[in-house]
Every structure is written in structure tokens, then in C-alpha cells.
PDB file of C-alpha atoms in Angstrom:
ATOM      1  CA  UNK A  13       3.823  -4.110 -22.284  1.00  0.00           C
ATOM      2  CA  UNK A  14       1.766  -5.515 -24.634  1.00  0.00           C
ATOM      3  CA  UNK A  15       0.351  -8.512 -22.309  1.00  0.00           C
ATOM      4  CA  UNK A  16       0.175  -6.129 -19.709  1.00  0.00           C
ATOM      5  CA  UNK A  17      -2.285  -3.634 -21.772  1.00  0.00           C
ATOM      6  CA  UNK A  18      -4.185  -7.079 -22.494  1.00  0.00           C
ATOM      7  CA  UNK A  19      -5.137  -8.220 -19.522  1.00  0.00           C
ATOM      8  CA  UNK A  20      -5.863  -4.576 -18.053  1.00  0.00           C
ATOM      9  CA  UNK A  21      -8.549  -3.944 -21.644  1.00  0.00           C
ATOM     10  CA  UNK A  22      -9.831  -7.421 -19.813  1.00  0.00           C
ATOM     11  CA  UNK A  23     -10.371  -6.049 -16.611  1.00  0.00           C
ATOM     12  CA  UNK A  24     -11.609  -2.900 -18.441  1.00  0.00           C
ATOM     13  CA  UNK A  25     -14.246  -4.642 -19.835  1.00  0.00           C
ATOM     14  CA  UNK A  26     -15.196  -6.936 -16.918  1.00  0.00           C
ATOM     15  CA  UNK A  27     -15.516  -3.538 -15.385  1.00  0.00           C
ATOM     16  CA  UNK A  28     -17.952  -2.400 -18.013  1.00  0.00           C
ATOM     17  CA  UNK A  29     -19.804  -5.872 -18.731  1.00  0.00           C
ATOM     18  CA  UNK A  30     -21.372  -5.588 -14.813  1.00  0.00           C
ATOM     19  CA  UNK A  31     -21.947  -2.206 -15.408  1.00  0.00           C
ATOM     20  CA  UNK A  32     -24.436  -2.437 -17.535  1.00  0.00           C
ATOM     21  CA  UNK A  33     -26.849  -4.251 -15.563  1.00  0.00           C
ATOM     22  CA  UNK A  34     -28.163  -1.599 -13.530  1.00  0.00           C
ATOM     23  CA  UNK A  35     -31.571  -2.986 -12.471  1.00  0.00           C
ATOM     24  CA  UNK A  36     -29.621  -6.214 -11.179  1.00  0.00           C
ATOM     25  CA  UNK A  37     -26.823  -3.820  -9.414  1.00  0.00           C
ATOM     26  CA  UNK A  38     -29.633  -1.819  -7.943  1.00  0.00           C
ATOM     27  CA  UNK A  39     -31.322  -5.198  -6.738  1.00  0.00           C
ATOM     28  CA  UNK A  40     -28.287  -5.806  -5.667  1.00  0.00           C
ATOM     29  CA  UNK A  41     -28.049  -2.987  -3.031  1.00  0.00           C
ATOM     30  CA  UNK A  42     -31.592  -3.283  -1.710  1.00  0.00           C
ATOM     31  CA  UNK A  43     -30.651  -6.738  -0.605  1.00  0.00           C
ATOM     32  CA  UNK A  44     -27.261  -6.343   0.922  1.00  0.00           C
ATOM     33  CA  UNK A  45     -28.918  -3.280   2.701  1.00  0.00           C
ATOM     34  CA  UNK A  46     -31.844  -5.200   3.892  1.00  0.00           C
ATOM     35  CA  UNK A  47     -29.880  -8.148   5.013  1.00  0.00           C
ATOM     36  CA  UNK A  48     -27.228  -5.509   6.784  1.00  0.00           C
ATOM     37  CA  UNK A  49     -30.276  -4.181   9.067  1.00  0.00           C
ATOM     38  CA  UNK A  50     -31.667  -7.455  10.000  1.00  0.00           C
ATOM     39  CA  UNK A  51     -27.553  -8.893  10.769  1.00  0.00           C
ATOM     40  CA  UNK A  52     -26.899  -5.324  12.700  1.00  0.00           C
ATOM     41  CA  UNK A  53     -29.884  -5.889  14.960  1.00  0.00           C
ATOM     42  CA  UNK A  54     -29.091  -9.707  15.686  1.00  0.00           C
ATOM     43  CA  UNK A  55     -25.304  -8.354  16.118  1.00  0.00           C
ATOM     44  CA  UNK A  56     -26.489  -5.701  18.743  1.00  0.00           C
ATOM     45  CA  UNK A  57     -28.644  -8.032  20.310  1.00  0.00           C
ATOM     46  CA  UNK A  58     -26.026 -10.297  20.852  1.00  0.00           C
ATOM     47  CA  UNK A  59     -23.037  -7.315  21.908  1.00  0.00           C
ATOM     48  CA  UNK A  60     -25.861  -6.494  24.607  1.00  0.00           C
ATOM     49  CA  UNK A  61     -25.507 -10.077  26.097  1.00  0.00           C
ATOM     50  CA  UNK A  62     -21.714 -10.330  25.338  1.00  0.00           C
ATOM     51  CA  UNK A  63     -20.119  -7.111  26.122  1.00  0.00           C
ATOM     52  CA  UNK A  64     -16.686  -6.845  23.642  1.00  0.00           C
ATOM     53  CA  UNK A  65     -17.445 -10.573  22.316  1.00  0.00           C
ATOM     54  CA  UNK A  66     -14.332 -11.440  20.078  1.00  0.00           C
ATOM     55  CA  UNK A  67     -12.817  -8.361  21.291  1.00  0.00           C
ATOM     56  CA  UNK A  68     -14.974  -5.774  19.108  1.00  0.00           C
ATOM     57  CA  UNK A  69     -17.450  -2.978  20.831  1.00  0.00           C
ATOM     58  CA  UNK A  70     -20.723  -2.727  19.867  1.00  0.00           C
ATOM     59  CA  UNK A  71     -19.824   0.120  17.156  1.00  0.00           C
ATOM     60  CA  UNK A  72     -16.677  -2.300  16.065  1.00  0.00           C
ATOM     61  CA  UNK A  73     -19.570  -4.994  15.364  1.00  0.00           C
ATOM     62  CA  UNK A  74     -21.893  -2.937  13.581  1.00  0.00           C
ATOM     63  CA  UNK A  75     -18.809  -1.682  11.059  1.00  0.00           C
ATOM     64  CA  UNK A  76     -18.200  -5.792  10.524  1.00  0.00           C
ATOM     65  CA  UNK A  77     -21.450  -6.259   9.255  1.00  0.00           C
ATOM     66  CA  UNK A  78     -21.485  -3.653   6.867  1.00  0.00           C
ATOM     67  CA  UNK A  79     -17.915  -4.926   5.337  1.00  0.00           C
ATOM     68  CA  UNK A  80     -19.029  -7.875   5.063  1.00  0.00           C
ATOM     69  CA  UNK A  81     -22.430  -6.784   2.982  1.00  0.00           C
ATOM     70  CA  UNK A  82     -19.809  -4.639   0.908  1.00  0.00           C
ATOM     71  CA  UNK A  83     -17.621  -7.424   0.228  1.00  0.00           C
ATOM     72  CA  UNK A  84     -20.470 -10.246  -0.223  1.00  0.00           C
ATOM     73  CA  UNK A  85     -20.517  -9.464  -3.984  1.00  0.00           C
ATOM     74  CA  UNK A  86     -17.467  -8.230  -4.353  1.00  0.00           C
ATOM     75  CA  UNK A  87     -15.442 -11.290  -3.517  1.00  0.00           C
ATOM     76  CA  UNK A  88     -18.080 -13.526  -4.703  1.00  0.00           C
ATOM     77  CA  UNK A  89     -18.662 -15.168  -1.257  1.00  0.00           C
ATOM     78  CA  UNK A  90     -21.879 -16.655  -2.031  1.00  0.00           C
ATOM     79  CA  UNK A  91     -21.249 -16.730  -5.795  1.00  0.00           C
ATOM     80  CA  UNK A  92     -21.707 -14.378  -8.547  1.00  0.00           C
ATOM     81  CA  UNK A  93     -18.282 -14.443  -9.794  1.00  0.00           C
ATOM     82  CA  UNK A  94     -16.421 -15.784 -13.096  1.00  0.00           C
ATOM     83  CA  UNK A  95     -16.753 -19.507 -12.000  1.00  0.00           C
ATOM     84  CA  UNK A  96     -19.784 -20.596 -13.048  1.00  0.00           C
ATOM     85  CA  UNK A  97     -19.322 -19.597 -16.386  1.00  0.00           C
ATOM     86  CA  UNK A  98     -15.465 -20.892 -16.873  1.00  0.00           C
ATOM     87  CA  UNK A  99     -17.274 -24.028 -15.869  1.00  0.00           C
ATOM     88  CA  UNK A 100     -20.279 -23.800 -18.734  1.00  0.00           C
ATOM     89  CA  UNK A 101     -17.635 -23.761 -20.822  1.00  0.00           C
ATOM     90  CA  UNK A 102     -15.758 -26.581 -19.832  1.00  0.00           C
ATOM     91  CA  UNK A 103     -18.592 -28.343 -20.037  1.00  0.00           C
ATOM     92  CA  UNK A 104     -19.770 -27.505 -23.173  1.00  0.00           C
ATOM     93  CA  UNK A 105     -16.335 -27.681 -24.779  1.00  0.00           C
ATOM     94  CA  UNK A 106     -16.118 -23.844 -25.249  1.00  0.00           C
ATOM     95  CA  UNK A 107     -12.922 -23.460 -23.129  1.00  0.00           C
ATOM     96  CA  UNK A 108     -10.841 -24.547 -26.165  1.00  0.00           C
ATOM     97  CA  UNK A 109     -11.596 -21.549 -27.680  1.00  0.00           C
ATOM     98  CA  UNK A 110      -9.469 -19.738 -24.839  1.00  0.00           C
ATOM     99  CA  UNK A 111      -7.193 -21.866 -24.759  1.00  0.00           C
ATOM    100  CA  UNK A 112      -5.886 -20.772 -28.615  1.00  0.00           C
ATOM    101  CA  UNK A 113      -5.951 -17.177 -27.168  1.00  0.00           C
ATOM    102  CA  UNK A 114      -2.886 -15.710 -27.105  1.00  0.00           C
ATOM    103  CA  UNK A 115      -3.586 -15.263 -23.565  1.00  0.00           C
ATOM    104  CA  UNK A 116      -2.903 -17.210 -20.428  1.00  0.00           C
ATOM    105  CA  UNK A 117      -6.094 -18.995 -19.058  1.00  0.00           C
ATOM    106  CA  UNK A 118      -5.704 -17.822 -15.473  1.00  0.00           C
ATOM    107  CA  UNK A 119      -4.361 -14.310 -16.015  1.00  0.00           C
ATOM    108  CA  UNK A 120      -7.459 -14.029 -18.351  1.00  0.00           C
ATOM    109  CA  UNK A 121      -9.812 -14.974 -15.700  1.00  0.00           C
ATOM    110  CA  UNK A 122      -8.283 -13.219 -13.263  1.00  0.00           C
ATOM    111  CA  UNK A 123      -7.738  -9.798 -14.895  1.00  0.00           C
ATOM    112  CA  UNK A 124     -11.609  -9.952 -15.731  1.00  0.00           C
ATOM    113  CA  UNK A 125     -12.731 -11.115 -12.075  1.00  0.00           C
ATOM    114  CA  UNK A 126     -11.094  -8.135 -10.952  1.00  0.00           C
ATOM    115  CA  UNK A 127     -12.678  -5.848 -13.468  1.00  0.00           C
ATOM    116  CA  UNK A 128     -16.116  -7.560 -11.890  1.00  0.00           C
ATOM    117  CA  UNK A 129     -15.005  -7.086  -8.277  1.00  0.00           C
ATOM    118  CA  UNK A 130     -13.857  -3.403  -8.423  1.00  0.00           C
ATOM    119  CA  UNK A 131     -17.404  -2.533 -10.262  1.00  0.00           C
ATOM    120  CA  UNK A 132     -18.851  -4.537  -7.347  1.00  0.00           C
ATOM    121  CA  UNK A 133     -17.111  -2.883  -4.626  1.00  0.00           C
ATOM    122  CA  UNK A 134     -17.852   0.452  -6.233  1.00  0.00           C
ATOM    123  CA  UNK A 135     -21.648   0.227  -7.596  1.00  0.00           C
ATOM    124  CA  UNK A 136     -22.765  -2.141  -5.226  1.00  0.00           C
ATOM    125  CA  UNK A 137     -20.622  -2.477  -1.749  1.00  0.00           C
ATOM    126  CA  UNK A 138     -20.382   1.322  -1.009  1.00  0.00           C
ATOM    127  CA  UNK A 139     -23.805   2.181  -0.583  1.00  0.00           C
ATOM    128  CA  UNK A 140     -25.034  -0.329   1.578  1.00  0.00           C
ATOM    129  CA  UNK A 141     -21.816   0.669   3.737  1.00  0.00           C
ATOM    130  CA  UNK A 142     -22.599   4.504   3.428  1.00  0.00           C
ATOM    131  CA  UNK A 143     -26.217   3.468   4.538  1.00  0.00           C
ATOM    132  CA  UNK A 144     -24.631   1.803   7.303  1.00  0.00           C
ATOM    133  CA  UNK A 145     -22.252   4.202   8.584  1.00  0.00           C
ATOM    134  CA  UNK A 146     -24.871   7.324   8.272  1.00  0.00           C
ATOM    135  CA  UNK A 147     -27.699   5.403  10.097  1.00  0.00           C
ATOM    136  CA  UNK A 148     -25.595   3.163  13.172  1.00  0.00           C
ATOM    137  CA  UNK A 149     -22.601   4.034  15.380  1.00  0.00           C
ATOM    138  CA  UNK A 150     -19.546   2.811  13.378  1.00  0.00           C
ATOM    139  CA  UNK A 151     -15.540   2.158  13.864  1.00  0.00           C
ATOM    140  CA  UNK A 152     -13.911   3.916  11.551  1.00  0.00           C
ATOM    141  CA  UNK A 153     -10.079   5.424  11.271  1.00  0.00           C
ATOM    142  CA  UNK A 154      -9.470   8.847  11.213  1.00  0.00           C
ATOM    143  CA  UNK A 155      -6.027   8.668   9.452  1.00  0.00           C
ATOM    144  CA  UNK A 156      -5.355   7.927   5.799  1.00  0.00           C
ATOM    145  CA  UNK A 157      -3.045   5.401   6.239  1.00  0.00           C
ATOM    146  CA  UNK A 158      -5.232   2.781   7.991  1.00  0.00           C
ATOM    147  CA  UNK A 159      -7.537   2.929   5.002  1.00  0.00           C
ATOM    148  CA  UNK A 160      -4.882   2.724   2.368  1.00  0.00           C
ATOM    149  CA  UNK A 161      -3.567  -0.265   4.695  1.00  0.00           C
ATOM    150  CA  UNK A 162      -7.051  -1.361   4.262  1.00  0.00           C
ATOM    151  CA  UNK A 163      -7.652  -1.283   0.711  1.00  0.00           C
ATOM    152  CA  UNK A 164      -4.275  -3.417   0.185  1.00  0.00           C
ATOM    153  CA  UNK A 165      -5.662  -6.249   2.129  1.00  0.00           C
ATOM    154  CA  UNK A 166      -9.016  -5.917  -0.148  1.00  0.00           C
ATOM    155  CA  UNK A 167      -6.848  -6.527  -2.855  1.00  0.00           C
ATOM    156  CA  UNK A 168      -4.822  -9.431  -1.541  1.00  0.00           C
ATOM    157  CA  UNK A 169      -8.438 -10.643  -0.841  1.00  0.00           C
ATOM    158  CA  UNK A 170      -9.451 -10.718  -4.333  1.00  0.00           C
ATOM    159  CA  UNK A 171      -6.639 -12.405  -5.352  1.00  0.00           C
ATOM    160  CA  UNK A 172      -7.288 -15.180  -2.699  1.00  0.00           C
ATOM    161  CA  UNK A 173     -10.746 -14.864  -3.348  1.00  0.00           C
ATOM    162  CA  UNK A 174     -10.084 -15.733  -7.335  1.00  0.00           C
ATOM    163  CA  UNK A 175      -7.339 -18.507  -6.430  1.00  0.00           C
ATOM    164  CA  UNK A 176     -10.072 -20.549  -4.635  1.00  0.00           C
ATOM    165  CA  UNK A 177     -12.633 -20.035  -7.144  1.00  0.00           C
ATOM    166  CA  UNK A 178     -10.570 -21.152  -9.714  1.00  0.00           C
ATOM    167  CA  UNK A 179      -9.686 -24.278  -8.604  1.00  0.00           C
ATOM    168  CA  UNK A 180     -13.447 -24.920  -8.137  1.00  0.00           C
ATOM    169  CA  UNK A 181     -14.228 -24.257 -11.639  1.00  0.00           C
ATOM    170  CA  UNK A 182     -11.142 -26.363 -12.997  1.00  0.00           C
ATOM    171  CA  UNK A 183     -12.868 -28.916 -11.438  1.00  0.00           C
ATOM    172  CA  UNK A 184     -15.300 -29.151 -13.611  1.00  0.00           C
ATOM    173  CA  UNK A 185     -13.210 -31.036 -15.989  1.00  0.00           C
ATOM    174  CA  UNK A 186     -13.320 -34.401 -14.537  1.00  0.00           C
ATOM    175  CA  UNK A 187     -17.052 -33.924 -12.790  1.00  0.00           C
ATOM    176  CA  UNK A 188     -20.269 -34.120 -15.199  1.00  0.00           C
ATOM    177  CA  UNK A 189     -21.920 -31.312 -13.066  1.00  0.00           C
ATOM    178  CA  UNK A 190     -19.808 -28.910 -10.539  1.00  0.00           C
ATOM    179  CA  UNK A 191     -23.057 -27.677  -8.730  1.00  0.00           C
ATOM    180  CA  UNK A 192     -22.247 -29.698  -5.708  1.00  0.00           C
ATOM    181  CA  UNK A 193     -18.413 -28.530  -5.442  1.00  0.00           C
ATOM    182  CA  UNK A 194     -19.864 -24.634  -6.503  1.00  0.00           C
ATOM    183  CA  UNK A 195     -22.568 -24.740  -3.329  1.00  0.00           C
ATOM    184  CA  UNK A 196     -19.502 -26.778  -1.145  1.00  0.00           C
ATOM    185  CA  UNK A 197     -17.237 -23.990  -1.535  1.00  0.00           C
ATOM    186  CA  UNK A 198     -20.697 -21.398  -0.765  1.00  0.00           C
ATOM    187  CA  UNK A 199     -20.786 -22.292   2.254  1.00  0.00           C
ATOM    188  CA  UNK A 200     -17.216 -22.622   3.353  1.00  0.00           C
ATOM    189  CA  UNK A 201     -17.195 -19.483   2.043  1.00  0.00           C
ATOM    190  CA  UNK A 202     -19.783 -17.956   4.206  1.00  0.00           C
ATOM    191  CA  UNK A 203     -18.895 -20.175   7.432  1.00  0.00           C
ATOM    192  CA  UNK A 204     -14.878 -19.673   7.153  1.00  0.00           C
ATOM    193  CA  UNK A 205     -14.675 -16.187   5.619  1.00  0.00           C
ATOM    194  CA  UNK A 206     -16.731 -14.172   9.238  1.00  0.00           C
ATOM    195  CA  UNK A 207     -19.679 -13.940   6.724  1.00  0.00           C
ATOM    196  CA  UNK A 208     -21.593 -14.995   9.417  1.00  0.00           C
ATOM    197  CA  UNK A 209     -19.719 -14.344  12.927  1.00  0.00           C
ATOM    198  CA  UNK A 210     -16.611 -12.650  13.147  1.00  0.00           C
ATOM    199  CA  UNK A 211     -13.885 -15.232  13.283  1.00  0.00           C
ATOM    200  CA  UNK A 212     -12.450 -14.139  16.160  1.00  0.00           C
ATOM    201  CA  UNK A 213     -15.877 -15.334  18.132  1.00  0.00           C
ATOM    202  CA  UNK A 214     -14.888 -18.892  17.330  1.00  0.00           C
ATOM    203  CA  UNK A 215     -13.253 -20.410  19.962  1.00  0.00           C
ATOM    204  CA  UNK A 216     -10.545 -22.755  21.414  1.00  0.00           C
ATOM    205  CA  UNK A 217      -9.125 -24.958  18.095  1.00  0.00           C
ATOM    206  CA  UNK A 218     -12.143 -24.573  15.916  1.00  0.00           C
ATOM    207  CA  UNK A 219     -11.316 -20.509  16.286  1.00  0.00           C
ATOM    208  CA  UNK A 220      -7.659 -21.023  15.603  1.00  0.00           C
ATOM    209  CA  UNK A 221      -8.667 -23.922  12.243  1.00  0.00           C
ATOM    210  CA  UNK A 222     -10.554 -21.415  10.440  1.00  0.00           C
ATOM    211  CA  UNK A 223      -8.781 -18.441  10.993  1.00  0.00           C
ATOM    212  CA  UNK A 224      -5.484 -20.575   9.287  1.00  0.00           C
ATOM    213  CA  UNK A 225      -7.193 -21.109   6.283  1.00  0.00           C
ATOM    214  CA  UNK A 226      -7.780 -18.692   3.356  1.00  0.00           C
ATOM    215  CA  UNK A 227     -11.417 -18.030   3.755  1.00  0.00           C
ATOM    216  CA  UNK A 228     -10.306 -15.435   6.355  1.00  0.00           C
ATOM    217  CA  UNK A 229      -8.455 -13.636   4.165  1.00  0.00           C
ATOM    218  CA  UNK A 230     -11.099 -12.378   2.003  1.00  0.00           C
ATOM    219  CA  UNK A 231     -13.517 -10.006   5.201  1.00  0.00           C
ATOM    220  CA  UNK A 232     -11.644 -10.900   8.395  1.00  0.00           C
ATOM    221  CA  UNK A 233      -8.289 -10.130   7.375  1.00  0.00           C
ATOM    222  CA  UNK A 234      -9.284  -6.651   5.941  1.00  0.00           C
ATOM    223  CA  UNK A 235     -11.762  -5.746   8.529  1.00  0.00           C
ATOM    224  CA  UNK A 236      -9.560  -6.272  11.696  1.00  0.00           C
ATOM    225  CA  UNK A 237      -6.680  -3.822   9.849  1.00  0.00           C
ATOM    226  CA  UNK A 238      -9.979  -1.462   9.817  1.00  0.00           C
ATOM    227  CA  UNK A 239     -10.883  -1.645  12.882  1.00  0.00           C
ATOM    228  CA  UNK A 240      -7.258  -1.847  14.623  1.00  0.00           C
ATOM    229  CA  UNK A 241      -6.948  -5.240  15.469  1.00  0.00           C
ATOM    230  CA  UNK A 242      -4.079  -6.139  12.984  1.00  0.00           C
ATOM    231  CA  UNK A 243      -0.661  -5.973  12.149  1.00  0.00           C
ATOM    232  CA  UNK A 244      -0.671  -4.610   8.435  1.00  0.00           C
ATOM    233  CA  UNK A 245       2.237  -6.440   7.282  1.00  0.00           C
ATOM    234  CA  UNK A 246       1.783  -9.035   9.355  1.00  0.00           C
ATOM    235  CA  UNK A 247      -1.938  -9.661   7.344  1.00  0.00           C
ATOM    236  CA  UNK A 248      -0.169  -9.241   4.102  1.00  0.00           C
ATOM    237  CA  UNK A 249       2.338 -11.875   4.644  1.00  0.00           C
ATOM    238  CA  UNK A 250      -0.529 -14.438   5.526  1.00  0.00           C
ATOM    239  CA  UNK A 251      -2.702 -12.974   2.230  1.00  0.00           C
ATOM    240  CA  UNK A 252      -0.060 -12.677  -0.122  1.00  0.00           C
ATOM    241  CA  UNK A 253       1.269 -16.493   1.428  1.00  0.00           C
ATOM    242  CA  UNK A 254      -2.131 -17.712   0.364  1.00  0.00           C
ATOM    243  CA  UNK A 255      -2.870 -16.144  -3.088  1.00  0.00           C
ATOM    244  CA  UNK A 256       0.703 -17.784  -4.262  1.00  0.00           C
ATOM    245  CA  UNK A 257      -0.050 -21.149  -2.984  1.00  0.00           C
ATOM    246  CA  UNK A 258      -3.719 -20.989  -4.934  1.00  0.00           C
ATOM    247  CA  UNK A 259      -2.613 -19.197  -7.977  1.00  0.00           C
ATOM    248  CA  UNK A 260       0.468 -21.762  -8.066  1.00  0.00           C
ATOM    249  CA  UNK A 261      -2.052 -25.016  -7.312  1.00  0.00           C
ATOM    250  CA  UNK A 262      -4.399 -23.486  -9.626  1.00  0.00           C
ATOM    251  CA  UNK A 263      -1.682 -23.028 -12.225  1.00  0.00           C
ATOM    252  CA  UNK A 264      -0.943 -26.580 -11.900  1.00  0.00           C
ATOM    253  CA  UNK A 265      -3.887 -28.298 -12.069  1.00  0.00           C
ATOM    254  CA  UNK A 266      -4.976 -26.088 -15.330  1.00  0.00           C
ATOM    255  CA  UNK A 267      -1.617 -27.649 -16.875  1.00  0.00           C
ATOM    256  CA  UNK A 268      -2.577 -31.124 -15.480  1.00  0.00           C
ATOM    257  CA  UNK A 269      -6.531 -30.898 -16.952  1.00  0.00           C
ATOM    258  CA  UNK A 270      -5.423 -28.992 -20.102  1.00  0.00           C
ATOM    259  CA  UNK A 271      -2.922 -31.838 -20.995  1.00  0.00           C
ATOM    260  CA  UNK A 272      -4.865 -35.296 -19.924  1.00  0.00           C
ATOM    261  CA  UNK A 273      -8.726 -34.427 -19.568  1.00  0.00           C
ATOM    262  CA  UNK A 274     -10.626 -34.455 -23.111  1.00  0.00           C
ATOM    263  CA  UNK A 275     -13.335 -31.875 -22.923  1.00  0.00           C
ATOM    264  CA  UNK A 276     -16.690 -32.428 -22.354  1.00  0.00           C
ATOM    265  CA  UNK A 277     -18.829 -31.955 -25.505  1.00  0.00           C
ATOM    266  CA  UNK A 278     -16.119 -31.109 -27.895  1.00  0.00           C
TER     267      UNK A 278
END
């Protein structure tokens, strides 16, 4: 109980900690909306010349693009989240301090990323998706249960989401500088996660690579339970699948660096 009110006061105050920058959250919106009206007309343009491309309407494609500008922030797809700070302070020898917390390194991390990614979703990925649905033709259930369905597989997506950022900020303690790794994993991110193009556009083997790996777990997976064109359980299984292999690999490569890499600076 005690471990468990921990890490929630954590996530409690990653909550609060992005909360306070209101200027940067209301930047924040004005770009994702912006960028969701110039990717909804190249979208349309595009459903015009390709009738039900990747199996989506034109109304299933506009609904896409306004998950994904809800979840750019939120799941940190093109950065933002925890990892570039966990990394300052491997660098600068500051990670020892957390790691004679009474507190497990990952479950830290992770409880706070989530505080960050719920404030995200909530002050920043819902109005640019309200904007969206009130000013295009959207896709969207009727029922309550498709949307609880839904906001399971956003959750499983933050957990896969953390897992992979993790591991690119433990890298950080056998590179001098984990820029290059950081903007690497960018733009997988953006290229594997439907960031760009729904995954299910891809096609032949290149289509069925990157929608095996975990990048689609954090907009494809949730957006095709939205918009009908996935098993529930069937996403979980592949979600869940992936956050335990990353938290696990993750867990052991923290043990690994922890135990044979000397800090940088300190």
C-alpha cells in the first residue's frame, strides 16, 4: 500500500508539474490544431483519389488524423516525454541520486510519465480533437463500450509508449551524447506508429513489418478499435504482449547499466 500510494503522489505530481505551463500547453494546442487542418486536407485530397484507401471512408480518415494530433504529445511520439531528462541525468551523474530512493527506477519513471501523459491527453489532445470533430465529418461510436474499449488500448499505449522510451534513455549510459538514438527513435516513431499514414495503407510485407512492431501500438492500435476495425481483445493481447517484453528488456538492461557502467560525471 505504501509503494502503491508512492508511485500514484508521482504520477500526481507529473500531473501537476505539466500543468503549470499553460502558455506552453496552449502553444501546444494551436500547433496540433494547425497541423490537424493542413494533414485533414492532404488526407481528403488523397480519400478523393483513393476511395476507402486502407479500408477507412473519408470521415474514418479525418477521425485518424485528429487521434493522432491528440496522441502526438501524449505518447511523446516526437518527444516531449521523461527521456530526455532521465538521460541529463545520466549524464551528469545525477541518476545516483534515484537510485538511493527507496523507489524502483522504472516504476518511478513510469508512474510520472503517466502523470505527464494523462495531463497531455486532457489539456492538450482533447481540444484539437473537439476542434476536429465540430468542424469535419468524423467516425465516431455511438455506444459506451467502444470508447471504454478505446481508452484501454490508450493505456496499453502508454505503457508501450514508456517501455520504448526507456530503453532509449538507458542508453545513454554507455553513449557520450544520446541525441542521435533520441531523433532515431523520432522518427520510427512517427513512420511506424500511422503518425504519418495509417498503417494499414502500407502495403504487401513492408505493411505487415510495421504493423508487427510496437510503434503501432501507441495510435493504430487504439484508433482502429475506434473506428471498428479491431478485435478489442485481440489488440490487447498484442499491446499488453509488447509492454511486458519492453518493461522486462528495460528492466534488464537498467540492472545490467546500474551494476557495470560508472556514471558519467560522478
Amino acid at each position: 500500500m505504501g509503494a502503491g500510494r508512492l508511485y500514484a503522489a508521482v504520477a500526481a505530481g507529473g500531473f501537476r508539474r505539466y500543468a503549470t505551463y499553460r502558455a506552453a500547453t496552449a502553444a501546444g494546442v494551436f500547433t496540433n490544431t494547425v497541423f490537424g487542418l493542413m494533414l485533414v486536407y492532404v488526407y481528403l485530397a488523397l480519400w478523393d483519389a483513393k476511395p476507402h484507401l486502407g479500408g477507412y471512408d473519408r470521415a474514418q480518415a479525418v477521425t485518424y488524423v485528429w487521434l493522432g494530433q491528440a496522441f502526438l504529445s501524449t505518447l511523446a511520439i516526437g518527444g516531449g516525454g521523461f527521456e530526455g531528462e532521465l538521460m541529463e541525468r545520466i549524464r551528469t551523474g545525477d541518476v545516483a541520486i534515484d537510485l538511493y530512493r527507496p523507489a524502483d527506477l522504472q516504476l518511478w519513471w513510469l508512474a510520472a510519465d503517466l502523470g505527464r501523459a494523462l495531463f497531455q491527453l486532457l489539456g492538450r489532445g482533447m481540444i484539437p480533437f473537439a476542434f476536429g470533430a465540430l468542424c469535419f465529418p468524423v467516425a465516431l461510436p455511438a455506444d459506451v463500450s467502444t470508447w471504454a474499449a478505446f481508452l484501454v488500448a490508450v493505456l496499453l499505449a502508454m505503457l508501450v509508449g514508456f517501455g520504448i522510451r526507456f530503453l532509449v534513455a538507458l542508453s545513454a549510459f554507455w553513449l557520450l551524447d544520446g541525441m542521435g538514438v533520441t531523433q532515431m527513435a523520432w522518427l520510427a516513431g512517427y513512420f511506424c506508429s500511422g503518425m504519418l499514414l495509417p498503417l494499414n495503407v502500407f502495403p504487401g510485407a513492408l505493411g505487415d513489418v510495421v504493423r508487427a512492431l510496437p510503434w503501432s501500438s501507441l495510435l493504430q492500435a487504439p484508433a482502429d478499435i475506434l473506428l471498428g476495425h479491431a478485435d478489442p481483445w485481440d489488440t490487447y493481447v498484442f499491446q499488453g504482449a509488447w509492454a511486458v517484453a519492453l518493461l522486462t528488456l528495460g528492466r534488464l538492461v537498467q540492472s545490467v547499466a546500474t551494476r557495470r557502467v560508472v556514471v558519467q560525471g560522478g
